[in-house]
mmCIF file of C-alpha atoms in Angstrom:
data_model
loop_
_atom_site.group_PDB
_atom_site.id
_atom_site.type_symbol
_atom_site.label_atom_id
_atom_site.label_comp_id
_atom_site.label_asym_id
_atom_site.label_seq_id
_atom_site.Cartn_x
_atom_site.Cartn_y
_atom_site.Cartn_z
ATOM 1 C CA MET F 1 -23.917 67.070 -12.847
ATOM 2 C CA THR F 2 -21.584 64.306 -11.741
ATOM 3 C CA ARG F 3 -19.078 64.968 -9.008
ATOM 4 C CA SER F 4 -15.548 63.923 -9.857
ATOM 5 C CA THR F 5 -13.926 61.747 -7.296
ATOM 6 C CA VAL F 6 -10.253 61.657 -6.485
ATOM 7 C CA SER F 7 -8.821 58.373 -5.373
ATOM 8 C CA PRO F 8 -7.039 58.753 -2.060
ATOM 9 C CA VAL F 9 -3.305 58.244 -2.063
ATOM 10 C CA PRO F 10 -2.621 54.969 -0.291
ATOM 11 C CA ARG F 11 -0.822 55.434 2.984
ATOM 12 C CA ARG F 12 2.592 53.919 3.300
ATOM 13 C CA THR F 13 2.829 50.969 5.600
ATOM 14 C CA GLN F 14 5.113 50.965 8.609
ATOM 15 C CA GLU F 15 7.344 48.514 6.774
ATOM 16 C CA GLN F 16 7.602 50.849 3.776
ATOM 17 C CA ARG F 17 8.429 53.833 5.974
ATOM 18 C CA SER F 18 11.044 51.812 7.801
ATOM 19 C CA GLN F 19 12.665 50.670 4.558
ATOM 20 C CA GLU F 20 12.685 54.219 3.202
ATOM 21 C CA MET F 21 14.423 55.416 6.359
ATOM 22 C CA ARG F 22 17.010 52.648 6.133
ATOM 23 C CA THR F 23 17.719 53.485 2.482
ATOM 24 C CA ARG F 24 18.022 57.166 3.387
ATOM 25 C CA LEU F 25 20.593 56.346 6.044
ATOM 26 C CA GLN F 26 22.477 54.002 3.718
ATOM 27 C CA ASP F 27 22.687 56.695 1.035
ATOM 28 C CA ALA F 28 23.818 59.228 3.637
ATOM 29 C CA THR F 29 26.524 56.788 4.720
ATOM 30 C CA ILE F 30 27.771 56.543 1.133
ATOM 31 C CA ASP F 31 27.782 60.342 0.834
ATOM 32 C CA CYS F 32 29.792 60.655 4.053
ATOM 33 C CA LEU F 33 32.279 58.020 2.901
ATOM 34 C CA VAL F 34 32.930 60.154 -0.165
ATOM 35 C CA GLU F 35 33.155 63.469 1.651
ATOM 36 C CA TYR F 36 34.894 62.479 4.894
ATOM 37 C CA GLY F 37 36.448 59.070 4.247
ATOM 38 C CA TYR F 38 35.824 55.961 6.321
ATOM 39 C CA ALA F 39 37.319 57.374 9.536
ATOM 40 C CA GLY F 40 35.424 60.651 9.210
ATOM 41 C CA ALA F 41 32.068 59.079 8.381
ATOM 42 C CA THR F 42 30.799 59.221 11.957
ATOM 43 C CA THR F 43 27.275 58.344 13.006
ATOM 44 C CA PRO F 44 26.400 61.967 13.937
ATOM 45 C CA ARG F 45 27.497 63.128 10.494
ATOM 46 C CA ILE F 46 25.534 60.364 8.813
ATOM 47 C CA ALA F 47 22.389 61.213 10.785
ATOM 48 C CA GLU F 48 22.815 64.889 9.923
ATOM 49 C CA ARG F 49 23.314 64.123 6.225
ATOM 50 C CA ALA F 50 20.198 61.925 6.234
ATOM 51 C CA GLY F 51 18.221 64.662 7.984
ATOM 52 C CA VAL F 52 17.194 62.431 10.873
ATOM 53 C CA THR F 53 17.731 62.462 14.597
ATOM 54 C CA ARG F 54 20.432 60.389 16.229
ATOM 55 C CA GLY F 55 17.657 58.465 17.950
ATOM 56 C CA ALA F 56 16.083 57.540 14.612
ATOM 57 C CA GLN F 57 19.473 56.493 13.274
ATOM 58 C CA VAL F 58 20.210 54.299 16.292
ATOM 59 C CA HIS F 59 16.752 52.738 16.027
ATOM 60 C CA HIS F 60 17.584 51.397 12.564
ATOM 61 C CA PHE F 61 21.354 50.965 12.847
ATOM 62 C CA GLY F 62 22.746 50.732 16.326
ATOM 63 C CA SER F 63 26.371 51.398 15.441
ATOM 64 C CA LYS F 64 28.707 52.639 12.745
ATOM 65 C CA ALA F 65 29.623 49.032 11.998
ATOM 66 C CA GLU F 66 25.974 48.212 11.259
ATOM 67 C CA LEU F 67 25.632 51.296 9.055
ATOM 68 C CA MET F 68 28.731 50.453 7.054
ATOM 69 C CA THR F 69 27.732 46.833 6.589
ATOM 70 C CA ALA F 70 24.287 47.892 5.384
ATOM 71 C CA ALA F 71 25.783 50.549 3.114
ATOM 72 C CA ILE F 72 27.803 47.886 1.278
ATOM 73 C CA SER F 73 24.715 46.200 -0.152
ATOM 74 C CA ARG F 74 23.153 49.550 -1.034
ATOM 75 C CA LEU F 75 26.360 50.673 -2.727
ATOM 76 C CA ALA F 76 26.487 47.438 -4.713
ATOM 77 C CA GLN F 77 22.918 48.028 -5.876
ATOM 78 C CA ARG F 78 23.756 51.567 -6.974
ATOM 79 C CA ARG F 79 26.923 50.415 -8.766
ATOM 80 C CA ILE F 80 24.920 47.835 -10.714
ATOM 81 C CA GLU F 81 22.331 50.471 -11.629
ATOM 82 C CA ALA F 82 25.119 52.826 -12.727
ATOM 83 C CA ALA F 83 26.621 50.095 -14.901
ATOM 84 C CA MET F 84 23.288 49.503 -16.626
ATOM 85 C CA GLN F 85 22.785 53.248 -17.179
ATOM 86 C CA GLU F 86 26.290 53.647 -18.568
ATOM 87 C CA LEU F 87 25.729 50.749 -20.930
ATOM 88 C CA GLY F 88 22.690 52.550 -22.261
ATOM 89 C CA ARG F 89 24.906 55.466 -23.274
ATOM 90 C CA VAL F 90 27.557 53.394 -25.021
ATOM 91 C CA GLN F 91 27.441 53.360 -28.797
ATOM 92 C CA VAL F 92 28.336 49.951 -30.201
ATOM 93 C CA SER F 93 30.950 50.377 -32.935
ATOM 94 C CA SER F 94 33.245 48.226 -35.030
ATOM 95 C CA ASP F 95 35.963 48.615 -32.375
ATOM 96 C CA SER F 96 34.312 46.631 -29.602
ATOM 97 C CA VAL F 97 37.443 46.521 -27.420
ATOM 98 C CA ALA F 98 37.699 50.313 -27.364
ATOM 99 C CA GLY F 99 34.032 50.423 -26.414
ATOM 100 C CA VAL F 100 34.642 48.105 -23.471
ATOM 101 C CA LEU F 101 37.639 50.116 -22.249
ATOM 102 C CA ASP F 102 35.744 53.404 -22.554
ATOM 103 C CA PHE F 103 32.825 51.860 -20.686
ATOM 104 C CA LEU F 104 35.119 50.751 -17.837
ATOM 105 C CA TRP F 105 36.657 54.214 -17.571
ATOM 106 C CA GLU F 106 33.283 55.943 -17.300
ATOM 107 C CA LEU F 107 32.031 53.332 -14.842
ATOM 108 C CA HIS F 108 34.901 54.094 -12.460
ATOM 109 C CA GLN F 109 34.355 57.836 -12.378
ATOM 110 C CA GLY F 110 32.470 59.656 -9.656
ATOM 111 C CA PRO F 111 31.504 59.148 -6.029
ATOM 112 C CA LEU F 112 30.445 55.500 -6.142
ATOM 113 C CA PHE F 113 33.978 54.395 -6.952
ATOM 114 C CA ILE F 114 35.396 56.593 -4.187
ATOM 115 C CA ALA F 115 32.974 55.128 -1.640
ATOM 116 C CA SER F 116 33.893 51.624 -2.806
ATOM 117 C CA VAL F 117 37.598 52.315 -2.325
ATOM 118 C CA GLU F 118 36.983 53.575 1.210
ATOM 119 C CA LEU F 119 35.202 50.335 2.080
ATOM 120 C CA TRP F 120 37.746 48.105 0.335
ATOM 121 C CA VAL F 121 40.599 49.668 2.290
ATOM 122 C CA ALA F 122 38.695 49.570 5.595
ATOM 123 C CA SER F 123 37.841 45.903 5.056
ATOM 124 C CA ARG F 124 41.539 44.974 5.183
ATOM 125 C CA THR F 125 41.398 45.192 8.980
ATOM 126 C CA ASP F 126 37.655 44.722 9.500
ATOM 127 C CA PRO F 127 36.528 41.092 9.074
ATOM 128 C CA ALA F 128 32.828 41.994 9.143
ATOM 129 C CA LEU F 129 33.216 44.441 6.277
ATOM 130 C CA ALA F 130 35.392 41.970 4.368
ATOM 131 C CA THR F 131 32.777 39.237 4.730
ATOM 132 C CA GLU F 132 29.997 41.477 3.436
ATOM 133 C CA LEU F 133 32.089 42.738 0.528
ATOM 134 C CA LYS F 134 32.907 39.180 -0.515
ATOM 135 C CA LYS F 135 29.166 38.540 -0.768
ATOM 136 C CA VAL F 136 28.260 41.497 -2.984
ATOM 137 C CA GLU F 137 31.312 42.172 -5.167
ATOM 138 C CA PRO F 138 30.644 39.120 -7.402
ATOM 139 C CA TYR F 139 27.167 40.495 -8.186
ATOM 140 C CA VAL F 140 28.620 43.833 -9.266
ATOM 141 C CA ASN F 141 31.313 42.192 -11.368
ATOM 142 C CA ASN F 142 28.797 39.822 -12.953
ATOM 143 C CA ALA F 143 26.672 42.812 -13.957
ATOM 144 C CA VAL F 144 29.687 44.388 -15.655
ATOM 145 C CA LEU F 145 30.555 41.086 -17.317
ATOM 146 C CA LEU F 146 26.990 40.765 -18.547
ATOM 147 C CA GLY F 147 27.340 44.214 -20.033
ATOM 148 C CA LEU F 148 30.356 43.062 -22.019
ATOM 149 C CA SER F 149 28.096 40.731 -23.975
ATOM 150 C CA ARG F 150 26.863 43.776 -25.901
ATOM 151 C CA PHE F 151 30.319 44.152 -27.391
ATOM 152 C CA THR F 152 31.229 40.515 -28.029
ATOM 153 C CA PRO F 153 30.094 37.769 -30.409
ATOM 154 C CA ASP F 154 28.222 34.797 -29.012
ATOM 155 C CA GLU F 155 31.132 32.405 -29.436
ATOM 156 C CA VAL F 156 33.400 34.294 -27.015
ATOM 157 C CA ASP F 157 34.481 32.140 -24.084
ATOM 158 C CA ARG F 158 33.151 33.581 -20.839
ATOM 159 C CA LYS F 159 36.369 32.776 -19.006
ATOM 160 C CA ASP F 160 38.428 34.693 -21.564
ATOM 161 C CA ALA F 161 36.113 37.688 -21.325
ATOM 162 C CA GLU F 162 36.159 37.556 -17.537
ATOM 163 C CA ALA F 163 39.958 37.367 -17.411
ATOM 164 C CA PHE F 164 40.221 40.393 -19.692
ATOM 165 C CA LEU F 165 37.672 42.305 -17.632
ATOM 166 C CA TYR F 166 39.562 41.746 -14.381
ATOM 167 C CA THR F 167 42.913 42.590 -15.972
ATOM 168 C CA ALA F 168 41.526 45.848 -17.345
ATOM 169 C CA MET F 169 39.800 46.766 -14.080
ATOM 170 C CA ASP F 170 42.919 45.968 -12.047
ATOM 171 C CA ALA F 171 44.984 48.280 -14.255
ATOM 172 C CA LEU F 172 42.370 51.034 -14.172
ATOM 173 C CA ARG F 173 41.825 50.893 -10.423
ATOM 174 C CA GLY F 174 45.557 51.029 -9.787
ATOM 175 C CA ILE F 175 45.829 54.140 -11.933
ATOM 176 C CA LEU F 176 42.876 55.786 -10.224
ATOM 177 C CA LEU F 177 44.159 54.992 -6.724
ATOM 178 C CA SER F 178 47.458 56.705 -7.442
ATOM 179 C CA ALA F 179 45.516 59.687 -8.796
ATOM 180 C CA PHE F 180 44.077 60.384 -5.342
ATOM 181 C CA VAL F 181 47.401 62.003 -4.386
ATOM 182 C CA ASP F 182 48.191 63.545 -7.766
ATOM 183 C CA ASP F 183 47.956 67.291 -8.340
ATOM 184 C CA ASP F 184 47.284 66.790 -12.051
ATOM 185 C CA PRO F 185 43.639 65.729 -12.473
ATOM 186 C CA GLU F 186 44.206 64.715 -16.105
ATOM 187 C CA ARG F 187 47.228 62.485 -15.518
ATOM 188 C CA ALA F 188 45.120 59.437 -14.671
ATOM 189 C CA HIS F 189 43.263 59.646 -17.964
ATOM 190 C CA ARG F 190 46.521 59.975 -19.911
ATOM 191 C CA ARG F 191 47.954 56.939 -18.108
ATOM 192 C CA TRP F 192 44.775 54.981 -18.816
ATOM 193 C CA ARG F 193 44.962 55.814 -22.513
ATOM 194 C CA ARG F 194 48.556 54.568 -22.585
ATOM 195 C CA ALA F 195 47.532 51.359 -20.794
ATOM 196 C CA CYS F 196 44.694 50.907 -23.283
ATOM 197 C CA ARG F 197 47.184 50.445 -26.114
ATOM 198 C CA ASP F 198 48.402 47.214 -24.510
ATOM 199 C CA LEU F 199 44.982 46.227 -23.216
ATOM 200 C CA HIS F 200 43.478 46.653 -26.667
ATOM 201 C CA HIS F 201 45.676 43.915 -28.095
ATOM 202 C CA ALA F 202 44.781 41.553 -25.238
ATOM 203 C CA GLY F 203 41.127 42.456 -25.615
ATOM 204 C CA GLU F 204 41.090 41.564 -29.306
ATOM 205 C CA ALA F 205 42.180 38.057 -28.376
ATOM 206 C CA ALA F 206 39.731 37.715 -25.508
ATOM 207 C CA LEU F 207 36.613 39.309 -27.015
ATOM 208 C CA SER F 208 36.796 38.483 -30.703
ATOM 209 C CA GLY F 209 36.312 34.735 -30.358
ATOM 210 C CA ARG F 210 39.408 34.049 -32.458
ATOM 211 C CA PRO F 211 43.146 33.965 -31.735
ATOM 212 C CA VAL F 212 45.192 37.060 -32.437
ATOM 213 C CA THR F 213 48.677 36.683 -33.921
ATOM 214 C CA ASP F 214 51.524 39.156 -33.496
#
């Protein structure tokens, strides 16, 4: 009779444990940004949300500024992952512009957008945050732009597609920002649908690869 052997689970290295702790604290920072806002996302709250001691938090990130700066790159990574997941749910149809606009709406729902807004606003008076955001935002936007290629023919000019993307996102983000102080949770979606009527015409010109006449 042969004894079965079970391979031992490899132990995590110190570097792996350290990285896992840093990621845990970064995710807790994002959660606290959503729940408490930038001002209320204090280091004790972040440590509590991560389930670690203040000493462990300080060992990895010595200050709130360090935590927030580190959270920016983690948030960018999660936003890119969310964009790829959302793209996987989009059904490509004959109306490619509507698909793009629906994709952008879904992408800007939920806590990741709220955390991003908190950091964008805070960066207005925080040069360190602004510098870090300038590094990572192009990667997020490029991921979204890459996703647009699913909806557009090969001959579409990248600059035209990019201009349309930014115009649509600017309109959407403005609508969603005003919704933060609106008692009607559905108003933002109604306003977005109205904006989409104008955006759709612009999108046909930008994403079809051919000029659109009035």
